[in-house]
Amino acid sequence: MEGNLSPDAITSNLETRFIGQRVIYYSRLTSTNEVAKQEAQAGAVEGTVVIAGKQTMGKGRRKRVWLSPKGNIALSVILYPDIAKLPSLIMLASLAVVRSIKAVTGLVAQIKWPNDVLINGKKVCGILIESNMLGDTVDYAVIGIGVNVNLSPSDFPEISSTATSLSNELGGEVSLLGLIRRLLVEIERLYLALLAGGTIYEEWRDGLVTLGKEVRVASGKTIYEGMAESVARDGSLLLRCSDGSLSKIVAGNVITYD
Ligand code: BTN
């Protein structure tokens, strides 16, 4: 299966203009985000994708480890957006994953704010966006996407109660190559829409499973509790607290549902 992930197999007749037209593939790598950041610093063309058969030090959000064995997707896409588009990358990445999962498997996934992708309440995909600024301009942004595709969660006790995979939901293997190619197409569609001045905010908001729920959110050292009322156009979460006040949370992690 891994042989299918050669750069040629990924790029051949890929219906994109630039996303995934250059692919750097490693069968085993520490972290695709780390290598993508080095490639971006060295001036890689926009849309370059770094992809790994497996990662040995996959990075999660909030300094967590991301489990990334063979059979899953671990890839990072290099972009050079202007600063105004940066907050939308969170929306773009999760929407591209939801769309491609639906197209390839028929499964309906939801987004847990800000950008975890869930199926039946369990995490199937994590997204880590890292960017570097030079003054007021974006030097580069790297969108790192990890999707549990052909993984048996019960083989990994550390995630077995919280994670799922596409094969687990479907009861059969899923084509990694097919899903990767579709993901690259969806990323480009959404990115071109953004560049053309369109908005992807409404589709992202409507895909959020978090809204309308009582949540606890860890943001830095602060814990917020309240009703997830809405999201702002910049992607931040609007939380109605028990005293009636509205907190705007720019970055955080939803840690429990009541
Ligand atoms: C999270 O949910 O905590 C984010 C997980 C992000 C994992 C992906 S896998 C590809 C890319 N390379 C990394 O080291 N991390 C991201």
PDB file of C-alpha atoms and ligand atoms in Angstrom:
ATOM      1  CA  MET A   1       0.000   0.000   0.000  1.00  0.00           C
ATOM      2  CA  GLU A   2       2.799   2.344   0.928  1.00  0.00           C
ATOM      3  CA  GLY A   3       4.285   2.052  -2.589  1.00  0.00           C
ATOM      4  CA  ASN A   4       1.135   3.753  -3.872  1.00  0.00           C
ATOM      5  CA  LEU A   5       2.161   6.922  -2.093  1.00  0.00           C
ATOM      6  CA  SER A   6       5.023   7.727  -4.448  1.00  0.00           C
ATOM      7  CA  PRO A   7       5.081  11.350  -5.578  1.00  0.00           C
ATOM      8  CA  ASP A   8       4.178  10.209  -9.109  1.00  0.00           C
ATOM      9  CA  ALA A   9       1.140   8.281  -7.925  1.00  0.00           C
ATOM     10  CA  ILE A  10      -0.055  11.329  -5.989  1.00  0.00           C
ATOM     11  CA  THR A  11       0.580  13.952  -8.652  1.00  0.00           C
ATOM     12  CA  SER A  12      -0.346  11.982 -11.785  1.00  0.00           C
ATOM     13  CA  ASN A  13      -3.321  13.769 -13.420  1.00  0.00           C
ATOM     14  CA  LEU A  14      -4.050  15.477 -10.107  1.00  0.00           C
ATOM     15  CA  GLU A  15      -6.712  18.075 -10.796  1.00  0.00           C
ATOM     16  CA  THR A  16      -5.018  20.973  -9.047  1.00  0.00           C
ATOM     17  CA  ARG A  17      -3.030  23.954 -10.265  1.00  0.00           C
ATOM     18  CA  PHE A  18      -0.448  24.012  -7.505  1.00  0.00           C
ATOM     19  CA  ILE A  19      -1.475  22.149  -4.348  1.00  0.00           C
ATOM     20  CA  GLY A  20       0.304  18.788  -4.473  1.00  0.00           C
ATOM     21  CA  GLN A  21       1.986  19.412  -7.816  1.00  0.00           C
ATOM     22  CA  ARG A  22       5.253  18.961  -5.926  1.00  0.00           C
ATOM     23  CA  VAL A  23       5.312  16.111  -3.406  1.00  0.00           C
ATOM     24  CA  ILE A  24       8.181  15.160  -1.116  1.00  0.00           C
ATOM     25  CA  TYR A  25       7.622  11.654   0.211  1.00  0.00           C
ATOM     26  CA  TYR A  26       9.379   9.823   3.043  1.00  0.00           C
ATOM     27  CA  SER A  27       8.436   6.297   4.088  1.00  0.00           C
ATOM     28  CA  ARG A  28       9.425   7.249   7.657  1.00  0.00           C
ATOM     29  CA  LEU A  29       9.952  10.708   9.086  1.00  0.00           C
ATOM     30  CA  THR A  30       9.999  12.485  12.438  1.00  0.00           C
ATOM     31  CA  SER A  31       7.323  15.048  11.552  1.00  0.00           C
ATOM     32  CA  THR A  32       6.058  16.285   8.186  1.00  0.00           C
ATOM     33  CA  ASN A  33       5.449  19.733   9.731  1.00  0.00           C
ATOM     34  CA  GLU A  34       9.089  20.020  10.784  1.00  0.00           C
ATOM     35  CA  VAL A  35      10.364  19.122   7.313  1.00  0.00           C
ATOM     36  CA  ALA A  36       7.749  21.333   5.616  1.00  0.00           C
ATOM     37  CA  LYS A  37       8.904  24.303   7.709  1.00  0.00           C
ATOM     38  CA  GLN A  38      12.498  23.696   6.598  1.00  0.00           C
ATOM     39  CA  GLU A  39      11.370  23.412   2.976  1.00  0.00           C
ATOM     40  CA  ALA A  40       9.365  26.637   3.278  1.00  0.00           C
ATOM     41  CA  GLN A  41      12.354  28.442   4.758  1.00  0.00           C
ATOM     42  CA  ALA A  42      14.386  27.222   1.796  1.00  0.00           C
ATOM     43  CA  GLY A  43      11.791  28.748  -0.568  1.00  0.00           C
ATOM     44  CA  ALA A  44       9.703  25.724  -1.615  1.00  0.00           C
ATOM     45  CA  VAL A  45       7.061  26.502  -4.206  1.00  0.00           C
ATOM     46  CA  GLU A  46       3.568  27.192  -2.832  1.00  0.00           C
ATOM     47  CA  GLY A  47       1.477  24.039  -2.585  1.00  0.00           C
ATOM     48  CA  THR A  48       4.458  21.746  -1.944  1.00  0.00           C
ATOM     49  CA  VAL A  49       3.338  18.732   0.092  1.00  0.00           C
ATOM     50  CA  VAL A  50       5.516  16.774   2.503  1.00  0.00           C
ATOM     51  CA  ILE A  51       4.069  13.346   3.197  1.00  0.00           C
ATOM     52  CA  ALA A  52       5.193  10.437   5.345  1.00  0.00           C
ATOM     53  CA  GLY A  53       4.292   6.754   5.364  1.00  0.00           C
ATOM     54  CA  LYS A  54       4.737   6.932   9.133  1.00  0.00           C
ATOM     55  CA  GLN A  55       5.950   9.572  11.595  1.00  0.00           C
ATOM     56  CA  THR A  56       8.159   8.808  14.552  1.00  0.00           C
ATOM     57  CA  MET A  57       7.647  12.162  16.341  1.00  0.00           C
ATOM     58  CA  GLY A  58       4.316  13.403  15.009  1.00  0.00           C
ATOM     59  CA  LYS A  59       3.400  16.725  16.630  1.00  0.00           C
ATOM     60  CA  GLY A  60      -0.026  17.485  18.004  1.00  0.00           C
ATOM     61  CA  ARG A  61      -1.497  20.765  19.218  1.00  0.00           C
ATOM     62  CA  ARG A  62      -0.529  22.026  22.662  1.00  0.00           C
ATOM     63  CA  LYS A  63       2.776  20.144  22.532  1.00  0.00           C
ATOM     64  CA  ARG A  64       1.073  16.755  22.467  1.00  0.00           C
ATOM     65  CA  VAL A  65       2.357  13.752  20.541  1.00  0.00           C
ATOM     66  CA  TRP A  66       0.446  12.643  17.466  1.00  0.00           C
ATOM     67  CA  LEU A  67       0.379   8.912  16.920  1.00  0.00           C
ATOM     68  CA  SER A  68       1.154   8.320  13.282  1.00  0.00           C
ATOM     69  CA  PRO A  69       1.656   4.683  12.309  1.00  0.00           C
ATOM     70  CA  LYS A  70       1.650   3.320   8.766  1.00  0.00           C
ATOM     71  CA  GLY A  71      -1.759   3.219   7.105  1.00  0.00           C
ATOM     72  CA  ASN A  72      -2.744   6.742   8.086  1.00  0.00           C
ATOM     73  CA  ILE A  73      -2.375  10.113   6.408  1.00  0.00           C
ATOM     74  CA  ALA A  74       0.388  12.375   7.679  1.00  0.00           C
ATOM     75  CA  LEU A  75       1.000  15.317   5.397  1.00  0.00           C
ATOM     76  CA  SER A  76       1.853  19.005   5.472  1.00  0.00           C
ATOM     77  CA  VAL A  77       1.074  21.634   2.846  1.00  0.00           C
ATOM     78  CA  ILE A  78       3.174  24.781   2.404  1.00  0.00           C
ATOM     79  CA  LEU A  79       1.309  28.029   1.720  1.00  0.00           C
ATOM     80  CA  TYR A  80       2.241  31.702   1.525  1.00  0.00           C
ATOM     81  CA  PRO A  81      -1.041  33.496   2.341  1.00  0.00           C
ATOM     82  CA  ASP A  82      -1.375  37.132   3.236  1.00  0.00           C
ATOM     83  CA  ILE A  83      -1.983  37.875   6.884  1.00  0.00           C
ATOM     84  CA  ALA A  84      -5.718  38.460   6.471  1.00  0.00           C
ATOM     85  CA  LYS A  85      -6.188  34.879   5.266  1.00  0.00           C
ATOM     86  CA  LEU A  86      -4.239  33.249   8.089  1.00  0.00           C
ATOM     87  CA  PRO A  87      -7.185  32.703  10.508  1.00  0.00           C
ATOM     88  CA  SER A  88      -9.184  31.072   7.712  1.00  0.00           C
ATOM     89  CA  LEU A  89      -6.638  28.280   7.279  1.00  0.00           C
ATOM     90  CA  ILE A  90      -8.076  26.570  10.349  1.00  0.00           C
ATOM     91  CA  MET A  91     -11.468  26.523   8.672  1.00  0.00           C
ATOM     92  CA  LEU A  92     -10.021  25.523   5.309  1.00  0.00           C
ATOM     93  CA  ALA A  93      -8.134  22.515   6.646  1.00  0.00           C
ATOM     94  CA  SER A  94     -10.981  20.988   8.637  1.00  0.00           C
ATOM     95  CA  LEU A  95     -13.502  21.590   5.853  1.00  0.00           C
ATOM     96  CA  ALA A  96     -11.205  20.003   3.259  1.00  0.00           C
ATOM     97  CA  VAL A  97     -10.944  16.911   5.465  1.00  0.00           C
ATOM     98  CA  VAL A  98     -14.712  16.697   6.033  1.00  0.00           C
ATOM     99  CA  ARG A  99     -15.398  17.117   2.315  1.00  0.00           C
ATOM    100  CA  SER A 100     -12.846  14.534   1.212  1.00  0.00           C
ATOM    101  CA  ILE A 101     -13.954  11.949   3.784  1.00  0.00           C
ATOM    102  CA  LYS A 102     -17.532  12.352   2.523  1.00  0.00           C
ATOM    103  CA  ALA A 103     -16.495  12.131  -1.132  1.00  0.00           C
ATOM    104  CA  VAL A 104     -14.292   9.050  -0.746  1.00  0.00           C
ATOM    105  CA  THR A 105     -16.110   7.049   1.940  1.00  0.00           C
ATOM    106  CA  GLY A 106     -19.607   8.531   2.237  1.00  0.00           C
ATOM    107  CA  LEU A 107     -19.001   9.024   5.977  1.00  0.00           C
ATOM    108  CA  VAL A 108     -20.280  12.242   7.522  1.00  0.00           C
ATOM    109  CA  ALA A 109     -17.751  13.909   9.817  1.00  0.00           C
ATOM    110  CA  GLN A 110     -18.174  16.872  12.144  1.00  0.00           C
ATOM    111  CA  ILE A 111     -15.771  19.555  13.331  1.00  0.00           C
ATOM    112  CA  LYS A 112     -15.020  20.088  16.999  1.00  0.00           C
ATOM    113  CA  TRP A 113     -13.899  23.678  17.500  1.00  0.00           C
ATOM    114  CA  PRO A 114     -11.448  24.764  16.360  1.00  0.00           C
ATOM    115  CA  ASN A 115     -10.374  22.042  13.952  1.00  0.00           C
ATOM    116  CA  ASP A 116     -10.580  18.479  15.209  1.00  0.00           C
ATOM    117  CA  VAL A 117     -12.557  16.239  12.903  1.00  0.00           C
ATOM    118  CA  LEU A 118     -14.832  13.671  14.539  1.00  0.00           C
ATOM    119  CA  ILE A 119     -16.952  10.772  13.404  1.00  0.00           C
ATOM    120  CA  ASN A 120     -19.608   9.533  15.808  1.00  0.00           C
ATOM    121  CA  GLY A 121     -18.034  11.681  18.537  1.00  0.00           C
ATOM    122  CA  LYS A 122     -14.524  10.251  18.169  1.00  0.00           C
ATOM    123  CA  LYS A 123     -11.481  11.930  16.706  1.00  0.00           C
ATOM    124  CA  VAL A 124     -10.534  10.838  13.211  1.00  0.00           C
ATOM    125  CA  CYS A 125      -8.279  13.747  12.254  1.00  0.00           C
ATOM    126  CA  GLY A 126      -6.062  16.336  13.910  1.00  0.00           C
ATOM    127  CA  ILE A 127      -4.737  19.509  12.330  1.00  0.00           C
ATOM    128  CA  LEU A 128      -1.685  21.524  13.321  1.00  0.00           C
ATOM    129  CA  ILE A 129      -1.096  24.844  11.571  1.00  0.00           C
ATOM    130  CA  GLU A 130       2.266  26.487  12.097  1.00  0.00           C
ATOM    131  CA  SER A 131       3.291  29.809  10.626  1.00  0.00           C
ATOM    132  CA  ASN A 132       6.215  32.163  10.705  1.00  0.00           C
ATOM    133  CA  MET A 133       5.863  35.924  10.552  1.00  0.00           C
ATOM    134  CA  LEU A 134       8.370  38.474   9.263  1.00  0.00           C
ATOM    135  CA  GLY A 135       7.128  41.669  10.830  1.00  0.00           C
ATOM    136  CA  ASP A 136       3.569  42.106   9.559  1.00  0.00           C
ATOM    137  CA  THR A 137       3.859  39.631   6.728  1.00  0.00           C
ATOM    138  CA  VAL A 138       3.464  35.890   6.684  1.00  0.00           C
ATOM    139  CA  ASP A 139       6.773  34.246   5.848  1.00  0.00           C
ATOM    140  CA  TYR A 140       5.038  30.864   5.432  1.00  0.00           C
ATOM    141  CA  ALA A 141       2.225  28.733   6.797  1.00  0.00           C
ATOM    142  CA  VAL A 142       2.279  24.969   7.072  1.00  0.00           C
ATOM    143  CA  ILE A 143      -0.966  23.038   7.374  1.00  0.00           C
ATOM    144  CA  GLY A 144      -0.299  19.664   8.981  1.00  0.00           C
ATOM    145  CA  ILE A 145      -3.048  17.075   8.689  1.00  0.00           C
ATOM    146  CA  GLY A 146      -3.168  13.662  10.313  1.00  0.00           C
ATOM    147  CA  VAL A 147      -6.070  11.358   9.447  1.00  0.00           C
ATOM    148  CA  ASN A 148      -6.652   7.961  11.011  1.00  0.00           C
ATOM    149  CA  VAL A 149      -7.432   5.949   7.902  1.00  0.00           C
ATOM    150  CA  ASN A 150      -6.551   2.260   8.196  1.00  0.00           C
ATOM    151  CA  LEU A 151      -5.946   2.081  11.916  1.00  0.00           C
ATOM    152  CA  SER A 152      -7.401  -0.183  14.529  1.00  0.00           C
ATOM    153  CA  PRO A 153      -7.842   2.081  17.588  1.00  0.00           C
ATOM    154  CA  SER A 154      -7.944  -0.920  19.911  1.00  0.00           C
ATOM    155  CA  ASP A 155      -4.271  -1.591  19.018  1.00  0.00           C
ATOM    156  CA  PHE A 156      -3.357   1.731  20.672  1.00  0.00           C
ATOM    157  CA  PRO A 157      -4.553   1.893  24.288  1.00  0.00           C
ATOM    158  CA  GLU A 158      -3.548   5.567  24.610  1.00  0.00           C
ATOM    159  CA  ILE A 159      -6.183   6.629  22.069  1.00  0.00           C
ATOM    160  CA  SER A 160      -8.573   3.690  21.960  1.00  0.00           C
ATOM    161  CA  SER A 161     -11.339   5.412  23.952  1.00  0.00           C
ATOM    162  CA  THR A 162     -11.183   8.769  22.155  1.00  0.00           C
ATOM    163  CA  ALA A 163     -10.183   8.014  18.564  1.00  0.00           C
ATOM    164  CA  THR A 164     -11.649   6.286  15.575  1.00  0.00           C
ATOM    165  CA  SER A 165     -10.488   5.665  12.026  1.00  0.00           C
ATOM    166  CA  LEU A 166     -12.172   5.500   8.654  1.00  0.00           C
ATOM    167  CA  SER A 167     -11.611   1.739   8.394  1.00  0.00           C
ATOM    168  CA  ASN A 168     -13.027   1.328  11.879  1.00  0.00           C
ATOM    169  CA  GLU A 169     -16.186   3.209  10.931  1.00  0.00           C
ATOM    170  CA  LEU A 170     -16.583   1.494   7.568  1.00  0.00           C
ATOM    171  CA  GLY A 171     -15.517  -2.012   8.538  1.00  0.00           C
ATOM    172  CA  GLY A 172     -13.076  -2.167   5.620  1.00  0.00           C
ATOM    173  CA  GLU A 173      -9.883  -0.610   4.262  1.00  0.00           C
ATOM    174  CA  VAL A 174      -9.931   2.788   2.611  1.00  0.00           C
ATOM    175  CA  SER A 175      -7.691   3.842  -0.300  1.00  0.00           C
ATOM    176  CA  LEU A 176      -5.023   6.085   1.204  1.00  0.00           C
ATOM    177  CA  LEU A 177      -3.998   7.332  -2.208  1.00  0.00           C
ATOM    178  CA  GLY A 178      -7.572   8.160  -3.204  1.00  0.00           C
ATOM    179  CA  LEU A 179      -8.168  10.074  -0.007  1.00  0.00           C
ATOM    180  CA  ILE A 180      -4.896  12.014  -0.228  1.00  0.00           C
ATOM    181  CA  ARG A 181      -5.575  13.063  -3.819  1.00  0.00           C
ATOM    182  CA  ARG A 182      -9.096  14.194  -2.981  1.00  0.00           C
ATOM    183  CA  LEU A 183      -7.851  16.065   0.076  1.00  0.00           C
ATOM    184  CA  LEU A 184      -5.371  18.021  -2.051  1.00  0.00           C
ATOM    185  CA  VAL A 185      -8.124  18.921  -4.521  1.00  0.00           C
ATOM    186  CA  GLU A 186     -10.411  20.121  -1.722  1.00  0.00           C
ATOM    187  CA  ILE A 187      -7.616  22.146  -0.090  1.00  0.00           C
ATOM    188  CA  GLU A 188      -6.983  23.936  -3.367  1.00  0.00           C
ATOM    189  CA  ARG A 189     -10.683  24.578  -4.055  1.00  0.00           C
ATOM    190  CA  LEU A 190     -11.108  26.188  -0.647  1.00  0.00           C
ATOM    191  CA  TYR A 191      -7.832  28.124  -0.867  1.00  0.00           C
ATOM    192  CA  LEU A 192      -8.706  29.494  -4.316  1.00  0.00           C
ATOM    193  CA  ALA A 193     -12.119  30.513  -2.976  1.00  0.00           C
ATOM    194  CA  LEU A 194     -10.384  32.402  -0.167  1.00  0.00           C
ATOM    195  CA  LEU A 195      -7.921  34.070  -2.534  1.00  0.00           C
ATOM    196  CA  ALA A 196     -10.830  35.162  -4.709  1.00  0.00           C
ATOM    197  CA  GLY A 197     -12.317  36.941  -1.699  1.00  0.00           C
ATOM    198  CA  GLY A 198     -14.927  34.295  -0.958  1.00  0.00           C
ATOM    199  CA  THR A 199     -15.742  33.112   2.525  1.00  0.00           C
ATOM    200  CA  ILE A 200     -15.675  29.591   3.832  1.00  0.00           C
ATOM    201  CA  TYR A 201     -16.790  30.671   7.288  1.00  0.00           C
ATOM    202  CA  GLU A 202     -20.462  29.668   6.922  1.00  0.00           C
ATOM    203  CA  GLU A 203     -19.700  26.094   5.825  1.00  0.00           C
ATOM    204  CA  TRP A 204     -17.200  25.696   8.677  1.00  0.00           C
ATOM    205  CA  ARG A 205     -19.616  27.137  11.248  1.00  0.00           C
ATOM    206  CA  ASP A 206     -22.409  24.878  10.046  1.00  0.00           C
ATOM    207  CA  GLY A 207     -20.129  21.834  10.358  1.00  0.00           C
ATOM    208  CA  LEU A 208     -19.251  22.555  13.992  1.00  0.00           C
ATOM    209  CA  VAL A 209     -20.574  20.016  16.452  1.00  0.00           C
ATOM    210  CA  THR A 210     -19.520  22.261  19.370  1.00  0.00           C
ATOM    211  CA  LEU A 211     -22.162  24.972  19.008  1.00  0.00           C
ATOM    212  CA  GLY A 212     -25.156  24.866  21.327  1.00  0.00           C
ATOM    213  CA  LYS A 213     -23.317  22.686  23.837  1.00  0.00           C
ATOM    214  CA  GLU A 214     -22.144  23.308  27.389  1.00  0.00           C
ATOM    215  CA  VAL A 215     -18.357  23.144  27.198  1.00  0.00           C
ATOM    216  CA  ARG A 216     -15.170  23.635  29.167  1.00  0.00           C
ATOM    217  CA  VAL A 217     -12.412  25.266  27.194  1.00  0.00           C
ATOM    218  CA  ALA A 218      -8.741  25.450  28.158  1.00  0.00           C
ATOM    219  CA  SER A 219      -7.111  28.525  26.660  1.00  0.00           C
ATOM    220  CA  GLY A 220      -3.577  29.059  27.899  1.00  0.00           C
ATOM    221  CA  LYS A 221      -3.827  28.776  31.667  1.00  0.00           C
ATOM    222  CA  THR A 222      -7.470  29.838  31.774  1.00  0.00           C
ATOM    223  CA  ILE A 223     -10.436  27.485  31.876  1.00  0.00           C
ATOM    224  CA  TYR A 224     -13.707  28.873  30.523  1.00  0.00           C
ATOM    225  CA  GLU A 225     -17.069  27.232  31.108  1.00  0.00           C
ATOM    226  CA  GLY A 226     -20.293  28.031  29.387  1.00  0.00           C
ATOM    227  CA  MET A 227     -22.525  27.575  26.378  1.00  0.00           C
ATOM    228  CA  ALA A 228     -20.749  27.579  23.022  1.00  0.00           C
ATOM    229  CA  GLU A 229     -23.045  30.152  21.473  1.00  0.00           C
ATOM    230  CA  SER A 230     -21.400  30.989  18.203  1.00  0.00           C
ATOM    231  CA  VAL A 231     -18.154  31.524  16.317  1.00  0.00           C
ATOM    232  CA  ALA A 232     -16.881  34.822  14.969  1.00  0.00           C
ATOM    233  CA  ARG A 233     -15.707  35.261  11.382  1.00  0.00           C
ATOM    234  CA  ASP A 234     -12.089  35.180  12.584  1.00  0.00           C
ATOM    235  CA  GLY A 235     -12.701  31.657  13.921  1.00  0.00           C
ATOM    236  CA  SER A 236     -12.849  32.511  17.613  1.00  0.00           C
ATOM    237  CA  LEU A 237     -15.392  30.825  19.877  1.00  0.00           C
ATOM    238  CA  LEU A 238     -18.066  32.919  21.579  1.00  0.00           C
ATOM    239  CA  LEU A 239     -18.880  31.408  24.949  1.00  0.00           C
ATOM    240  CA  ARG A 240     -21.872  32.517  27.041  1.00  0.00           C
ATOM    241  CA  CYS A 241     -20.782  32.196  30.671  1.00  0.00           C
ATOM    242  CA  SER A 242     -23.123  31.537  33.609  1.00  0.00           C
ATOM    243  CA  ASP A 243     -23.014  35.239  34.664  1.00  0.00           C
ATOM    244  CA  GLY A 244     -24.382  36.156  31.226  1.00  0.00           C
ATOM    245  CA  SER A 245     -21.121  37.578  29.898  1.00  0.00           C
ATOM    246  CA  LEU A 246     -19.769  36.601  26.492  1.00  0.00           C
ATOM    247  CA  SER A 247     -16.140  35.459  26.247  1.00  0.00           C
ATOM    248  CA  LYS A 248     -14.335  35.483  22.928  1.00  0.00           C
ATOM    249  CA  ILE A 249     -11.779  32.650  22.842  1.00  0.00           C
ATOM    250  CA  VAL A 250      -9.229  32.916  20.076  1.00  0.00           C
ATOM    251  CA  ALA A 251      -7.380  29.652  20.677  1.00  0.00           C
ATOM    252  CA  GLY A 252      -8.096  26.767  22.971  1.00  0.00           C
ATOM    253  CA  ASN A 253      -9.090  23.224  23.454  1.00  0.00           C
ATOM    254  CA  VAL A 254     -12.587  22.019  24.237  1.00  0.00           C
ATOM    255  CA  ILE A 255     -11.943  19.558  27.034  1.00  0.00           C
ATOM    256  CA  THR A 256     -15.337  18.308  28.111  1.00  0.00           C
ATOM    257  CA  TYR A 257     -18.981  18.342  27.185  1.00  0.00           C
ATOM    258  CA  ASP A 258     -21.571  18.301  29.935  1.00  0.00           C
TER     259      ASP A 258
HETATM  260  C1  BTN B   1      -3.801  17.592  17.080  1.00  0.00           C
HETATM  261  O1  BTN B   1      -4.975  17.243  16.978  1.00  0.00           O
HETATM  262  O2  BTN B   1      -3.262  17.680  18.185  1.00  0.00           O
HETATM  263  C2  BTN B   1      -3.045  17.943  15.825  1.00  0.00           C
HETATM  264  C3  BTN B   1      -2.416  16.751  15.193  1.00  0.00           C
HETATM  265  C4  BTN B   1      -1.688  17.085  13.900  1.00  0.00           C
HETATM  266  C5  BTN B   1      -0.968  15.896  13.320  1.00  0.00           C
HETATM  267  C6  BTN B   1      -0.405  16.164  11.949  1.00  0.00           C
HETATM  268  S1  BTN B   1       0.177  14.703  11.171  1.00  0.00           S
HETATM  269  C7  BTN B   1       0.924  15.632   9.927  1.00  0.00           C
HETATM  270  C8  BTN B   1       1.526  16.849  10.588  1.00  0.00           C
HETATM  271  N1  BTN B   1       2.859  16.569  11.065  1.00  0.00           N
HETATM  272  C9  BTN B   1       2.931  16.620  12.399  1.00  0.00           C
HETATM  273  O3  BTN B   1       3.957  16.398  13.071  1.00  0.00           O
HETATM  274  N2  BTN B   1       1.740  16.932  12.927  1.00  0.00           N
HETATM  275  C10 BTN B   1       0.756  17.140  11.878  1.00  0.00           C
END
